[in-house]
Amino acid sequence: MDKVDKKEKILDSAQCLMLDKGYVATTVDEICESAGVTKGSFFYYFKDKEEMGKEMAQRFSSRGKQCCEGLKGEADPLKRVHGLLDMITEISKTADFKGCIMGIFSQELSETHPEIRKICETSFDGFISNLEKDLAQAKDKYAPKSSFKPREVAEYFLATFQGAMVLARAKKDKKIVERALSQFREHLRMLYKK
Amino acid sequence: MDKVDKKEKILDSAQCLMLDKGYVATTVDEICESAGVTKGSFFYYFKDKEEMGKEMAQRFSSRGKQCCEGLKGEADPLKRVHGLLDMITEISKTADFKGCIMGIFSQELSETHPEIRKICETSFDGFISNLEKDLAQAKDKYAPKSSFKPREVAEYFLATFQGAMVLARAKKDKKIVERALSQFREHLRMLYKK
DNA sequence: ACTAACATACCGACTGGTTGGTATTTTAAT
DNA sequence: ATTAAAATACCAACCAGTCGGTATGTTAGT
């Protein structure tokens, strides 16, 4: 295991644990044990727990962005949006899908860890802006006379997705996410029908 | 301060703190200090921290239900739904609105505190079932030929609302909740137009 | 009416274990 | 030999929860 792997392993383990129990309840000792790393190594790679949290959040965010990169090949804006929905639906079905670190950190840390909060905000804004662009182009193309605001619809979608993950946790049933996504698809269909 | 007040004061303080920082990060000492109560009193009224969390969640849930009770006077089912949306919109605008304990506990405790998770699940289910009834009646009345499933729409609404609160935390902007609610209203309008 | 026995409400010092983080040492690579 | 990486041992602060005690009734027997 070279040094990059070791740091990544720490982040992987921490992410997995925090997607279950949140940031505060996940201890450094636990992360180290799960990553097969000693505490000394942990604090060699990260100044403190918060620093690690920040790097994890940033990594999560940029990985998410990277995932969406492949969708930009599609020429039709509405198909790009549905492509995004397809992708999210697929991911949410996989066994190792455990939720979104941004959502968890937002709930838990927004009042106590301002820098982490800021990372979440920026990540959310980036997602919304990307989706907004496609929705706006799709509106020009398919529903130029409609009055809905693409940015608000994009924000609304992210809210729906995040909330569906909250409900999925409470009910221990990931299918809620799928159902919410298909409800949103219906919403889109109605917005864009000529 | 009589004994009922004292217990309520503990629950009030704990709820306020936990809506900010979550369950784990809120300490018993902090709750006691904020409530103006000693630790001895805390453990006199509650077996342990979790017991208090459970009582708090149940209180939050039944208070929410009670709030909705007044809406049942409306005879038209679709107007009942819009009445609910009005009410939630109003509450989310008030200064002391800080979010939903169910959403926070779900995210943080669903894997570690099964009994609290169950309370959240039951509370969510109750809300969804109530809304489902009105949506179903409204469907019979206004859109009998539509194919949407009232239960899924109800679930979808709760997801949207919960997720909007997550985003509101990340952005420190409560208006997101209002916008999401009005987007959902638009969704409803499209579903129920003849 | 007096009192002994009991119950409730409350206090705050204390404890044992855990936490994030540090200091020191050892190992491995160049 | 030098330095980066990793292991070990440790610490002060903090945590939930305990415990012995006090103050204030309440009940019941005489």
PDB file of N, CA, C and O in Angstrom, chain A residues 66-134:
ATOM      1  N   GLN A  66     -17.400  14.458 -11.510  1.00  0.00           N
ATOM      2  CA  GLN A  66     -16.752  13.632 -12.532  1.00  0.00           C
ATOM      3  C   GLN A  66     -17.730  12.620 -13.132  1.00  0.00           C
ATOM      4  O   GLN A  66     -17.734  12.387 -14.339  1.00  0.00           O
ATOM      5  N   CYS A  67     -18.547  12.052 -12.266  1.00  0.00           N
ATOM      6  CA  CYS A  67     -19.553  11.086 -12.721  1.00  0.00           C
ATOM      7  C   CYS A  67     -20.463  11.701 -13.778  1.00  0.00           C
ATOM      8  O   CYS A  67     -20.887  11.037 -14.722  1.00  0.00           O
ATOM      9  N   CYS A  68     -20.790  12.971 -13.579  1.00  0.00           N
ATOM     10  CA  CYS A  68     -21.732  13.649 -14.469  1.00  0.00           C
ATOM     11  C   CYS A  68     -21.075  14.090 -15.778  1.00  0.00           C
ATOM     12  O   CYS A  68     -21.765  14.435 -16.741  1.00  0.00           O
ATOM     13  N   GLU A  69     -19.740  14.090 -15.756  1.00  0.00           N
ATOM     14  CA  GLU A  69     -18.997  14.587 -16.919  1.00  0.00           C
ATOM     15  C   GLU A  69     -19.388  13.834 -18.196  1.00  0.00           C
ATOM     16  O   GLU A  69     -19.572  14.429 -19.263  1.00  0.00           O
ATOM     17  N   GLY A  70     -19.514  12.524 -18.059  1.00  0.00           N
ATOM     18  CA  GLY A  70     -19.807  11.680 -19.217  1.00  0.00           C
ATOM     19  C   GLY A  70     -21.139  11.976 -19.878  1.00  0.00           C
ATOM     20  O   GLY A  70     -21.364  11.630 -21.045  1.00  0.00           O
ATOM     21  N   LEU A  71     -22.029  12.638 -19.115  1.00  0.00           N
ATOM     22  CA  LEU A  71     -23.373  12.885 -19.643  1.00  0.00           C
ATOM     23  C   LEU A  71     -23.399  14.034 -20.647  1.00  0.00           C
ATOM     24  O   LEU A  71     -24.364  14.193 -21.398  1.00  0.00           O
ATOM     25  N   LYS A  72     -22.315  14.812 -20.652  1.00  0.00           N
ATOM     26  CA  LYS A  72     -22.328  16.008 -21.487  1.00  0.00           C
ATOM     27  C   LYS A  72     -22.224  15.708 -22.978  1.00  0.00           C
ATOM     28  O   LYS A  72     -22.389  16.599 -23.816  1.00  0.00           O
ATOM     29  N   GLY A  73     -21.940  14.450 -23.302  1.00  0.00           N
ATOM     30  CA  GLY A  73     -21.868  14.066 -24.710  1.00  0.00           C
ATOM     31  C   GLY A  73     -23.216  14.150 -25.406  1.00  0.00           C
ATOM     32  O   GLY A  73     -23.286  14.402 -26.619  1.00  0.00           O
ATOM     33  N   GLU A  74     -24.258  13.965 -24.671  1.00  0.00           N
ATOM     34  CA  GLU A  74     -25.611  14.001 -25.241  1.00  0.00           C
ATOM     35  C   GLU A  74     -25.942  15.419 -25.747  1.00  0.00           C
ATOM     36  O   GLU A  74     -25.774  16.396 -25.016  1.00  0.00           O
ATOM     37  N   ALA A  75     -26.419  15.481 -26.970  1.00  0.00           N
ATOM     38  CA  ALA A  75     -26.651  16.790 -27.598  1.00  0.00           C
ATOM     39  C   ALA A  75     -27.956  17.433 -27.123  1.00  0.00           C
ATOM     40  O   ALA A  75     -28.034  18.644 -26.922  1.00  0.00           O
ATOM     41  N   ASP A  76     -28.965  16.612 -26.925  1.00  0.00           N
ATOM     42  CA  ASP A  76     -30.271  17.167 -26.549  1.00  0.00           C
ATOM     43  C   ASP A  76     -30.324  17.467 -25.048  1.00  0.00           C
ATOM     44  O   ASP A  76     -30.058  16.588 -24.220  1.00  0.00           O
ATOM     45  N   PRO A  77     -30.663  18.707 -24.680  1.00  0.00           N
ATOM     46  CA  PRO A  77     -30.624  19.088 -23.263  1.00  0.00           C
ATOM     47  C   PRO A  77     -31.590  18.291 -22.382  1.00  0.00           C
ATOM     48  O   PRO A  77     -31.241  17.917 -21.255  1.00  0.00           O
ATOM     49  N   LEU A  78     -32.770  18.020 -22.895  1.00  0.00           N
ATOM     50  CA  LEU A  78     -33.740  17.268 -22.094  1.00  0.00           C
ATOM     51  C   LEU A  78     -33.266  15.836 -21.887  1.00  0.00           C
ATOM     52  O   LEU A  78     -33.454  15.243 -20.814  1.00  0.00           O
ATOM     53  N   LYS A  79     -32.637  15.287 -22.928  1.00  0.00           N
ATOM     54  CA  LYS A  79     -32.091  13.937 -22.789  1.00  0.00           C
ATOM     55  C   LYS A  79     -30.928  13.925 -21.802  1.00  0.00           C
ATOM     56  O   LYS A  79     -30.700  12.920 -21.123  1.00  0.00           O
ATOM     57  N   ARG A  80     -30.190  15.040 -21.741  1.00  0.00           N
ATOM     58  CA  ARG A  80     -29.116  15.128 -20.752  1.00  0.00           C
ATOM     59  C   ARG A  80     -29.691  15.059 -19.343  1.00  0.00           C
ATOM     60  O   ARG A  80     -29.160  14.366 -18.470  1.00  0.00           O
ATOM     61  N   VAL A  81     -30.790  15.770 -19.142  1.00  0.00           N
ATOM     62  CA  VAL A  81     -31.427  15.742 -17.822  1.00  0.00           C
ATOM     63  C   VAL A  81     -31.904  14.333 -17.478  1.00  0.00           C
ATOM     64  O   VAL A  81     -31.644  13.828 -16.370  1.00  0.00           O
ATOM     65  N   HIS A  82     -32.549  13.698 -18.443  1.00  0.00           N
ATOM     66  CA  HIS A  82     -33.018  12.329 -18.174  1.00  0.00           C
ATOM     67  C   HIS A  82     -31.850  11.371 -18.000  1.00  0.00           C
ATOM     68  O   HIS A  82     -31.941  10.412 -17.221  1.00  0.00           O
ATOM     69  N   GLY A  83     -30.767  11.655 -18.700  1.00  0.00           N
ATOM     70  CA  GLY A  83     -29.558  10.857 -18.503  1.00  0.00           C
ATOM     71  C   GLY A  83     -29.053  10.964 -17.071  1.00  0.00           C
ATOM     72  O   GLY A  83     -28.666   9.967 -16.451  1.00  0.00           O
ATOM     73  N   LEU A  84     -29.094  12.174 -16.535  1.00  0.00           N
ATOM     74  CA  LEU A  84     -28.696  12.388 -15.139  1.00  0.00           C
ATOM     75  C   LEU A  84     -29.606  11.610 -14.198  1.00  0.00           C
ATOM     76  O   LEU A  84     -29.139  10.922 -13.278  1.00  0.00           O
ATOM     77  N   LEU A  85     -30.901  11.704 -14.455  1.00  0.00           N
ATOM     78  CA  LEU A  85     -31.855  10.968 -13.616  1.00  0.00           C
ATOM     79  C   LEU A  85     -31.616   9.467 -13.705  1.00  0.00           C
ATOM     80  O   LEU A  85     -31.664   8.758 -12.688  1.00  0.00           O
ATOM     81  N   ASP A  86     -31.354   8.977 -14.933  1.00  0.00           N
ATOM     82  CA  ASP A  86     -31.048   7.548 -15.101  1.00  0.00           C
ATOM     83  C   ASP A  86     -29.850   7.161 -14.245  1.00  0.00           C
ATOM     84  O   ASP A  86     -29.878   6.159 -13.531  1.00  0.00           O
ATOM     85  N   MET A  87     -28.821   7.995 -14.343  1.00  0.00           N
ATOM     86  CA  MET A  87     -27.583   7.677 -13.631  1.00  0.00           C
ATOM     87  C   MET A  87     -27.811   7.639 -12.120  1.00  0.00           C
ATOM     88  O   MET A  87     -27.400   6.704 -11.438  1.00  0.00           O
ATOM     89  N   ILE A  88     -28.475   8.666 -11.613  1.00  0.00           N
ATOM     90  CA  ILE A  88     -28.731   8.717 -10.170  1.00  0.00           C
ATOM     91  C   ILE A  88     -29.601   7.532  -9.739  1.00  0.00           C
ATOM     92  O   ILE A  88     -29.366   6.920  -8.695  1.00  0.00           O
ATOM     93  N   THR A  89     -30.581   7.214 -10.556  1.00  0.00           N
ATOM     94  CA  THR A  89     -31.438   6.066 -10.234  1.00  0.00           C
ATOM     95  C   THR A  89     -30.607   4.795 -10.146  1.00  0.00           C
ATOM     96  O   THR A  89     -30.753   4.006  -9.192  1.00  0.00           O
ATOM     97  N   GLU A  90     -29.731   4.603 -11.127  1.00  0.00           N
ATOM     98  CA  GLU A  90     -28.896   3.401 -11.131  1.00  0.00           C
ATOM     99  C   GLU A  90     -28.017   3.332  -9.891  1.00  0.00           C
ATOM    100  O   GLU A  90     -27.951   2.309  -9.210  1.00  0.00           O
ATOM    101  N   ILE A  91     -27.347   4.450  -9.602  1.00  0.00           N
ATOM    102  CA  ILE A  91     -26.445   4.473  -8.442  1.00  0.00           C
ATOM    103  C   ILE A  91     -27.214   4.174  -7.162  1.00  0.00           C
ATOM    104  O   ILE A  91     -26.762   3.408  -6.308  1.00  0.00           O
ATOM    105  N   SER A  92     -28.401   4.775  -7.049  1.00  0.00           N
ATOM    106  CA  SER A  92     -29.147   4.580  -5.800  1.00  0.00           C
ATOM    107  C   SER A  92     -29.635   3.142  -5.633  1.00  0.00           C
ATOM    108  O   SER A  92     -30.025   2.749  -4.544  1.00  0.00           O
ATOM    109  N   LYS A  93     -29.585   2.386  -6.702  1.00  0.00           N
ATOM    110  CA  LYS A  93     -29.994   0.978  -6.600  1.00  0.00           C
ATOM    111  C   LYS A  93     -28.857   0.065  -6.156  1.00  0.00           C
ATOM    112  O   LYS A  93     -29.108  -1.028  -5.654  1.00  0.00           O
ATOM    113  N   THR A  94     -27.625   0.495  -6.368  1.00  0.00           N
ATOM    114  CA  THR A  94     -26.501  -0.388  -6.070  1.00  0.00           C
ATOM    115  C   THR A  94     -26.397  -0.665  -4.581  1.00  0.00           C
ATOM    116  O   THR A  94     -26.816   0.140  -3.744  1.00  0.00           O
ATOM    117  N   ALA A  95     -25.820  -1.813  -4.262  1.00  0.00           N
ATOM    118  CA  ALA A  95     -25.731  -2.251  -2.865  1.00  0.00           C
ATOM    119  C   ALA A  95     -24.880  -1.313  -2.030  1.00  0.00           C
ATOM    120  O   ALA A  95     -25.164  -1.097  -0.849  1.00  0.00           O
ATOM    121  N   ASP A  96     -23.846  -0.750  -2.621  1.00  0.00           N
ATOM    122  CA  ASP A  96     -22.939   0.068  -1.822  1.00  0.00           C
ATOM    123  C   ASP A  96     -23.351   1.539  -1.755  1.00  0.00           C
ATOM    124  O   ASP A  96     -22.639   2.349  -1.173  1.00  0.00           O
ATOM    125  N   PHE A  97     -24.501   1.852  -2.297  1.00  0.00           N
ATOM    126  CA  PHE A  97     -24.994   3.229  -2.179  1.00  0.00           C
ATOM    127  C   PHE A  97     -25.483   3.463  -0.751  1.00  0.00           C
ATOM    128  O   PHE A  97     -26.382   2.780  -0.274  1.00  0.00           O
ATOM    129  N   LYS A  98     -24.884   4.444  -0.105  1.00  0.00           N
ATOM    130  CA  LYS A  98     -25.231   4.661   1.304  1.00  0.00           C
ATOM    131  C   LYS A  98     -25.696   6.081   1.583  1.00  0.00           C
ATOM    132  O   LYS A  98     -25.891   6.442   2.731  1.00  0.00           O
ATOM    133  N   GLY A  99     -25.841   6.892   0.545  1.00  0.00           N
ATOM    134  CA  GLY A  99     -26.308   8.245   0.778  1.00  0.00           C
ATOM    135  C   GLY A  99     -25.299   9.293   0.356  1.00  0.00           C
ATOM    136  O   GLY A  99     -24.329   8.989  -0.336  1.00  0.00           O
ATOM    137  N   CYS A 100     -25.539  10.508   0.798  1.00  0.00           N
ATOM    138  CA  CYS A 100     -24.716  11.634   0.363  1.00  0.00           C
ATOM    139  C   CYS A 100     -24.088  12.330   1.563  1.00  0.00           C
ATOM    140  O   CYS A 100     -24.772  12.763   2.489  1.00  0.00           O
ATOM    141  N   ILE A 101     -22.760  12.400   1.516  1.00  0.00           N
ATOM    142  CA  ILE A 101     -22.020  13.045   2.601  1.00  0.00           C
ATOM    143  C   ILE A 101     -22.413  14.506   2.769  1.00  0.00           C
ATOM    144  O   ILE A 101     -22.463  15.019   3.897  1.00  0.00           O
ATOM    145  N   MET A 102     -22.722  15.158   1.668  1.00  0.00           N
ATOM    146  CA  MET A 102     -23.099  16.580   1.748  1.00  0.00           C
ATOM    147  C   MET A 102     -24.368  16.756   2.581  1.00  0.00           C
ATOM    148  O   MET A 102     -24.463  17.666   3.400  1.00  0.00           O
ATOM    149  N   GLY A 103     -25.327  15.893   2.338  1.00  0.00           N
ATOM    150  CA  GLY A 103     -26.572  15.971   3.088  1.00  0.00           C
ATOM    151  C   GLY A 103     -26.351  15.719   4.563  1.00  0.00           C
ATOM    152  O   GLY A 103     -26.891  16.427   5.421  1.00  0.00           O
ATOM    153  N   ILE A 104     -25.539  14.722   4.858  1.00  0.00           N
ATOM    154  CA  ILE A 104     -25.287  14.370   6.254  1.00  0.00           C
ATOM    155  C   ILE A 104     -24.514  15.462   6.962  1.00  0.00           C
ATOM    156  O   ILE A 104     -24.866  15.872   8.078  1.00  0.00           O
ATOM    157  N   PHE A 105     -23.472  15.963   6.322  1.00  0.00           N
ATOM    158  CA  PHE A 105     -22.689  17.040   6.936  1.00  0.00           C
ATOM    159  C   PHE A 105     -23.521  18.314   7.095  1.00  0.00           C
ATOM    160  O   PHE A 105     -23.387  19.037   8.087  1.00  0.00           O
ATOM    161  N   SER A 106     -24.367  18.593   6.116  1.00  0.00           N
ATOM    162  CA  SER A 106     -25.200  19.793   6.218  1.00  0.00           C
ATOM    163  C   SER A 106     -26.060  19.749   7.468  1.00  0.00           C
ATOM    164  O   SER A 106     -26.147  20.729   8.217  1.00  0.00           O
ATOM    165  N   GLN A 107     -26.701  18.608   7.680  1.00  0.00           N
ATOM    166  CA  GLN A 107     -27.605  18.486   8.824  1.00  0.00           C
ATOM    167  C   GLN A 107     -26.851  18.601  10.137  1.00  0.00           C
ATOM    168  O   GLN A 107     -27.308  19.223  11.083  1.00  0.00           O
ATOM    169  N   GLU A 108     -25.693  17.967  10.175  1.00  0.00           N
ATOM    170  CA  GLU A 108     -25.011  17.801  11.455  1.00  0.00           C
ATOM    171  C   GLU A 108     -24.079  18.956  11.796  1.00  0.00           C
ATOM    172  O   GLU A 108     -23.911  19.298  12.965  1.00  0.00           O
ATOM    173  N   LEU A 109     -23.455  19.541  10.783  1.00  0.00           N
ATOM    174  CA  LEU A 109     -22.324  20.429  11.052  1.00  0.00           C
ATOM    175  C   LEU A 109     -22.511  21.880  10.635  1.00  0.00           C
ATOM    176  O   LEU A 109     -21.623  22.703  10.841  1.00  0.00           O
ATOM    177  N   SER A 110     -23.668  22.186  10.035  1.00  0.00           N
ATOM    178  CA  SER A 110     -23.806  23.522   9.447  1.00  0.00           C
ATOM    179  C   SER A 110     -23.650  24.642  10.472  1.00  0.00           C
ATOM    180  O   SER A 110     -23.212  25.735  10.134  1.00  0.00           O
ATOM    181  N   GLU A 111     -23.977  24.361  11.732  1.00  0.00           N
ATOM    182  CA  GLU A 111     -23.886  25.419  12.740  1.00  0.00           C
ATOM    183  C   GLU A 111     -22.575  25.391  13.518  1.00  0.00           C
ATOM    184  O   GLU A 111     -22.245  26.342  14.213  1.00  0.00           O
ATOM    185  N   THR A 112     -21.857  24.305  13.411  1.00  0.00           N
ATOM    186  CA  THR A 112     -20.659  24.162  14.242  1.00  0.00           C
ATOM    187  C   THR A 112     -19.359  24.150  13.443  1.00  0.00           C
ATOM    188  O   THR A 112     -18.302  24.444  13.987  1.00  0.00           O
ATOM    189  N   HIS A 113     -19.426  23.783  12.157  1.00  0.00           N
ATOM    190  CA  HIS A 113     -18.218  23.688  11.336  1.00  0.00           C
ATOM    191  C   HIS A 113     -18.418  24.514  10.064  1.00  0.00           C
ATOM    192  O   HIS A 113     -18.687  23.964   8.989  1.00  0.00           O
ATOM    193  N   PRO A 114     -18.247  25.836  10.178  1.00  0.00           N
ATOM    194  CA  PRO A 114     -18.581  26.732   9.065  1.00  0.00           C
ATOM    195  C   PRO A 114     -17.860  26.393   7.759  1.00  0.00           C
ATOM    196  O   PRO A 114     -18.438  26.568   6.691  1.00  0.00           O
ATOM    197  N   GLU A 115     -16.628  25.911   7.854  1.00  0.00           N
ATOM    198  CA  GLU A 115     -15.891  25.621   6.621  1.00  0.00           C
ATOM    199  C   GLU A 115     -16.460  24.397   5.903  1.00  0.00           C
ATOM    200  O   GLU A 115     -16.523  24.364   4.669  1.00  0.00           O
ATOM    201  N   ILE A 116     -16.862  23.417   6.677  1.00  0.00           N
ATOM    202  CA  ILE A 116     -17.490  22.250   6.068  1.00  0.00           C
ATOM    203  C   ILE A 116     -18.842  22.650   5.475  1.00  0.00           C
ATOM    204  O   ILE A 116     -19.202  22.226   4.375  1.00  0.00           O
ATOM    205  N   ARG A 117     -19.567  23.462   6.208  1.00  0.00           N
ATOM    206  CA  ARG A 117     -20.846  23.962   5.693  1.00  0.00           C
ATOM    207  C   ARG A 117     -20.650  24.632   4.332  1.00  0.00           C
ATOM    208  O   ARG A 117     -21.411  24.404   3.388  1.00  0.00           O
ATOM    209  N   LYS A 118     -19.608  25.425   4.238  1.00  0.00           N
ATOM    210  CA  LYS A 118     -19.340  26.152   2.995  1.00  0.00           C
ATOM    211  C   LYS A 118     -19.072  25.183   1.837  1.00  0.00           C
ATOM    212  O   LYS A 118     -19.525  25.408   0.709  1.00  0.00           O
ATOM    213  N   ILE A 119     -18.322  24.135   2.117  1.00  0.00           N
ATOM    214  CA  ILE A 119     -18.050  23.126   1.083  1.00  0.00           C
ATOM    215  C   ILE A 119     -19.363  22.510   0.595  1.00  0.00           C
ATOM    216  O   ILE A 119     -19.571  22.334  -0.608  1.00  0.00           O
ATOM    217  N   CYS A 120     -20.242  22.197   1.526  1.00  0.00           N
ATOM    218  CA  CYS A 120     -21.545  21.625   1.161  1.00  0.00           C
ATOM    219  C   CYS A 120     -22.323  22.611   0.294  1.00  0.00           C
ATOM    220  O   CYS A 120     -22.897  22.233  -0.734  1.00  0.00           O
ATOM    221  N   GLU A 121     -22.351  23.846   0.737  1.00  0.00           N
ATOM    222  CA  GLU A 121     -23.088  24.867  -0.012  1.00  0.00           C
ATOM    223  C   GLU A 121     -22.558  24.970  -1.448  1.00  0.00           C
ATOM    224  O   GLU A 121     -23.324  24.956  -2.415  1.00  0.00           O
ATOM    225  N   THR A 122     -21.245  25.047  -1.571  1.00  0.00           N
ATOM    226  CA  THR A 122     -20.633  25.176  -2.894  1.00  0.00           C
ATOM    227  C   THR A 122     -20.944  23.961  -3.767  1.00  0.00           C
ATOM    228  O   THR A 122     -21.261  24.091  -4.952  1.00  0.00           O
ATOM    229  N   SER A 123     -20.864  22.800  -3.166  1.00  0.00           N
ATOM    230  CA  SER A 123     -21.147  21.574  -3.911  1.00  0.00           C
ATOM    231  C   SER A 123     -22.592  21.555  -4.402  1.00  0.00           C
ATOM    232  O   SER A 123     -22.867  21.240  -5.572  1.00  0.00           O
ATOM    233  N   PHE A 124     -23.501  21.882  -3.498  1.00  0.00           N
ATOM    234  CA  PHE A 124     -24.920  21.931  -3.876  1.00  0.00           C
ATOM    235  C   PHE A 124     -25.141  22.958  -4.985  1.00  0.00           C
ATOM    236  O   PHE A 124     -25.842  22.685  -5.966  1.00  0.00           O
ATOM    237  N   ASP A 125     -24.544  24.127  -4.826  1.00  0.00           N
ATOM    238  CA  ASP A 125     -24.719  25.180  -5.823  1.00  0.00           C
ATOM    239  C   ASP A 125     -24.210  24.731  -7.195  1.00  0.00           C
ATOM    240  O   ASP A 125     -24.833  25.017  -8.225  1.00  0.00           O
ATOM    241  N   GLY A 126     -23.076  24.041  -7.187  1.00  0.00           N
ATOM    242  CA  GLY A 126     -22.530  23.562  -8.452  1.00  0.00           C
ATOM    243  C   GLY A 126     -23.479  22.597  -9.138  1.00  0.00           C
ATOM    244  O   GLY A 126     -23.746  22.704 -10.348  1.00  0.00           O
ATOM    245  N   PHE A 127     -24.018  21.678  -8.361  1.00  0.00           N
ATOM    246  CA  PHE A 127     -24.955  20.706  -8.917  1.00  0.00           C
ATOM    247  C   PHE A 127     -26.177  21.413  -9.484  1.00  0.00           C
ATOM    248  O   PHE A 127     -26.610  21.137 -10.612  1.00  0.00           O
ATOM    249  N   ILE A 128     -26.712  22.345  -8.694  1.00  0.00           N
ATOM    250  CA  ILE A 128     -27.917  23.059  -9.124  1.00  0.00           C
ATOM    251  C   ILE A 128     -27.645  23.856 -10.399  1.00  0.00           C
ATOM    252  O   ILE A 128     -28.460  23.838 -11.342  1.00  0.00           O
ATOM    253  N   SER A 129     -26.513  24.520 -10.453  1.00  0.00           N
ATOM    254  CA  SER A 129     -26.205  25.341 -11.624  1.00  0.00           C
ATOM    255  C   SER A 129     -26.067  24.499 -12.882  1.00  0.00           C
ATOM    256  O   SER A 129     -26.524  24.885 -13.963  1.00  0.00           O
ATOM    257  N   ASN A 130     -25.408  23.353 -12.747  1.00  0.00           N
ATOM    258  CA  ASN A 130     -25.278  22.459 -13.901  1.00  0.00           C
ATOM    259  C   ASN A 130     -26.638  22.015 -14.419  1.00  0.00           C
ATOM    260  O   ASN A 130     -26.905  22.051 -15.622  1.00  0.00           O
ATOM    261  N   LEU A 131     -27.467  21.577 -13.479  1.00  0.00           N
ATOM    262  CA  LEU A 131     -28.793  21.103 -13.879  1.00  0.00           C
ATOM    263  C   LEU A 131     -29.616  22.253 -14.455  1.00  0.00           C
ATOM    264  O   LEU A 131     -30.342  22.083 -15.444  1.00  0.00           O
ATOM    265  N   GLU A 132     -29.472  23.408 -13.834  1.00  0.00           N
ATOM    266  CA  GLU A 132     -30.207  24.592 -14.294  1.00  0.00           C
ATOM    267  C   GLU A 132     -29.932  24.870 -15.777  1.00  0.00           C
ATOM    268  O   GLU A 132     -30.859  25.143 -16.543  1.00  0.00           O
ATOM    269  N   LYS A 133     -28.665  24.778 -16.142  1.00  0.00           N
ATOM    270  CA  LYS A 133     -28.303  25.050 -17.544  1.00  0.00           C
ATOM    271  C   LYS A 133     -29.064  24.145 -18.507  1.00  0.00           C
ATOM    272  O   LYS A 133     -29.649  24.610 -19.488  1.00  0.00           O
ATOM    273  N   ASP A 134     -29.039  22.856 -18.232  1.00  0.00           N
ATOM    274  CA  ASP A 134     -29.735  21.910 -19.109  1.00  0.00           C
ATOM    275  C   ASP A 134     -31.236  22.168 -19.120  1.00  0.00           C
ATOM    276  O   ASP A 134     -31.882  22.116 -20.169  1.00  0.00           O
TER     277      ASP A 134
END
